[in-house]
Coordinates of C-alpha atoms in Angstrom, one line a residue:
X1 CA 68.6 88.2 89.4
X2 CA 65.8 90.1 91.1
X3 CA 64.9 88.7 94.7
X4 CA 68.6 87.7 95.5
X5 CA 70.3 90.0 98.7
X6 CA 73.9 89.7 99.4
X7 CA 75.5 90.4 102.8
X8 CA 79.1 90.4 104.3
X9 CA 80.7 90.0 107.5
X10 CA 84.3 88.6 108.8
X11 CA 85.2 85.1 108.3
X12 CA 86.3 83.4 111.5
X13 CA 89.0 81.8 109.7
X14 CA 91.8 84.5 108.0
X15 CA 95.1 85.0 107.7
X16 CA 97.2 86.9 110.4
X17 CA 97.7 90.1 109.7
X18 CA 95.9 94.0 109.6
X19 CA 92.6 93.9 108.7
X20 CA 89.4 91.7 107.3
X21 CA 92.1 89.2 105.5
X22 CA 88.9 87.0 104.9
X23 CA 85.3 87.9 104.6
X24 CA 82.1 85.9 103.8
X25 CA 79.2 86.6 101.4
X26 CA 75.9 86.0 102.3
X27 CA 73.2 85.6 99.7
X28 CA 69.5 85.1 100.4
X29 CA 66.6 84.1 98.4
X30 CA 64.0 87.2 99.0
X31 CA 62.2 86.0 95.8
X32 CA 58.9 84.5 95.4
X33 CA 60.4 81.3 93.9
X34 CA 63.2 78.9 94.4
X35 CA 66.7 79.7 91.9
X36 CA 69.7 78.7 91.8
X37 CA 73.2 80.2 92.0
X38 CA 76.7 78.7 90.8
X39 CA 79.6 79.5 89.9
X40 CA 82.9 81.6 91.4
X41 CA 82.3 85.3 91.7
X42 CA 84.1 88.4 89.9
X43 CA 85.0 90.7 92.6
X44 CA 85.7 94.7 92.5
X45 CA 86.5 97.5 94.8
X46 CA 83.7 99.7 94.3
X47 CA 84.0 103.1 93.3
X48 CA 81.7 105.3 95.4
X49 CA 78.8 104.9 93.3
X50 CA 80.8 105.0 89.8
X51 CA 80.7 101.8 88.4
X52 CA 83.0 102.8 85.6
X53 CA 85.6 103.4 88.4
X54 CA 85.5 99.9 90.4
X55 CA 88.6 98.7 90.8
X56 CA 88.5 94.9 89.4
X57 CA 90.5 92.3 91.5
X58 CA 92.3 89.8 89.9
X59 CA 90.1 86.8 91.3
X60 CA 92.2 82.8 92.4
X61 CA 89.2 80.0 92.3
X62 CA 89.2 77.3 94.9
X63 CA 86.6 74.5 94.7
X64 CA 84.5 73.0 92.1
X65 CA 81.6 74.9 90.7
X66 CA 78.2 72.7 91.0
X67 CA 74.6 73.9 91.0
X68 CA 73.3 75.4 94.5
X69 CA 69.2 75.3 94.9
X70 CA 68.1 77.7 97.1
X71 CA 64.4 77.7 98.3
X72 CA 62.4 80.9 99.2
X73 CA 64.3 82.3 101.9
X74 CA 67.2 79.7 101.3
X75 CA 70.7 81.0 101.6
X76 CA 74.4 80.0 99.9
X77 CA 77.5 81.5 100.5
X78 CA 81.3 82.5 99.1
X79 CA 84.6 83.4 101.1
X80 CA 86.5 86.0 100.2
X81 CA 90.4 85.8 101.1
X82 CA 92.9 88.3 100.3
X83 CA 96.2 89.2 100.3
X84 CA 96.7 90.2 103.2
X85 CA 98.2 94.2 104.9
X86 CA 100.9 93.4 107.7
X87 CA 102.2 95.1 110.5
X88 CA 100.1 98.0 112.4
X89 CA 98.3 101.5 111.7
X90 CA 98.1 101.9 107.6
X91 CA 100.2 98.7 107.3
X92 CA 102.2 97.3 104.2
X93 CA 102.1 94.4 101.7
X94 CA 104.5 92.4 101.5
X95 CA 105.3 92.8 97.7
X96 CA 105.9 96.5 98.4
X97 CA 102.7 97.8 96.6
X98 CA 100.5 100.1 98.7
X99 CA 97.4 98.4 100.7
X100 CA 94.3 99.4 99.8
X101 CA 90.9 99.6 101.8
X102 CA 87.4 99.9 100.0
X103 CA 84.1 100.3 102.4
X104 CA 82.5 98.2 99.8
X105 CA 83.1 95.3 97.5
X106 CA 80.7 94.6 94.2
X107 CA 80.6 90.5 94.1
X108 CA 79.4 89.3 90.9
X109 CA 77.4 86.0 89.9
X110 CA 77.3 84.1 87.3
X111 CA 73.8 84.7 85.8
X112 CA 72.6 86.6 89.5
X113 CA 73.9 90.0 88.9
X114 CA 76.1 92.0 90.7
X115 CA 75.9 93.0 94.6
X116 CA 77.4 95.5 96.3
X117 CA 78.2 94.8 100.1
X118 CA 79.5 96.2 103.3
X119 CA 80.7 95.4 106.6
X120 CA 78.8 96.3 109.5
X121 CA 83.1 96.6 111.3
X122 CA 85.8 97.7 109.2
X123 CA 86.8 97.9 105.6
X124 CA 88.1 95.8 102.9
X125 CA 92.0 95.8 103.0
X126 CA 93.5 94.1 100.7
X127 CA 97.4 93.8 98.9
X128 CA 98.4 93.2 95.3
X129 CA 94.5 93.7 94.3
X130 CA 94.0 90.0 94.4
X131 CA 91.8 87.8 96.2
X132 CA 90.8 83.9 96.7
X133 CA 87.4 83.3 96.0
X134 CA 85.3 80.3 96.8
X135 CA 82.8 78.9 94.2
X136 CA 78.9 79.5 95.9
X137 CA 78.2 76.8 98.6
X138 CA 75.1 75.4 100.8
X139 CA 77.2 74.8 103.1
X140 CA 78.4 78.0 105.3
X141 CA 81.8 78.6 105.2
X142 CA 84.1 79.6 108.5

């Protein structure tokens, strides 16, 4: 979907450990219309502007999927949680795979495209390349 821009920043809530651990997605309506999003998002590391080489993350749902309207300007979101790098410096996971960081995620919606995002302080870091996703909500998540 045209009109629809996607933002990300930290979640107040995450899990202890190195890193993000938890991050929220931000979308806005910049259309000139009201739409509406739903759904649980696909979620990739993206591959510095090759989009054959994102790196898919196996995606956990949590939460029901039901229809979010969003007026002009209206916003809905979706928390990102993953598992999470341990100890210091580069870190570790605890299944003994290597962590991985990615300056940018591509979050897909059902029917609304796919977004790439950033954070404005640190990287993605992540373990196992799996991550808990939230279906799209009104209500802003912590």
């Amino acid at each position: 979907m045209t009109g629809l821009k996607a933002a990300a920043y930290q979640a107040a809530v995450r899990p202890e450990g190195t890193g993000i651990g938890a991050a929220v997605v931000e979308f806005a309506n910049t259309s000139g219309h009201a739409c509406t999003l739903q759904g649980h998002p696909t979620v990739a590391g993206a591959g510095n502007g090759s989009p054959q080489r994102n790196t898919p993350l196996v995606v956990t749902r949590t939460g029901s999927a039901s229809p979010v309207r969003l007026a002009v300007g209206g916003k809905a979101w979706v928390k990102l949680t993953f598992v999470q790098v341990q100890g210091e410096g580069d870190g570790y996971c605890k299944s003994g795979s290597e962590p991985v960081a990615y300056p940018t995620l591509v979050v897909g919606l059902p029917g609304s495209g796919m977004h790439q995002v950033a954070l404005e302080d640190g990287l993605f870091a992540e373990c196992d390349d799996k991550v808990t996703v939230t279906a799209v909500t009104a209500a802003k998540p912590s």
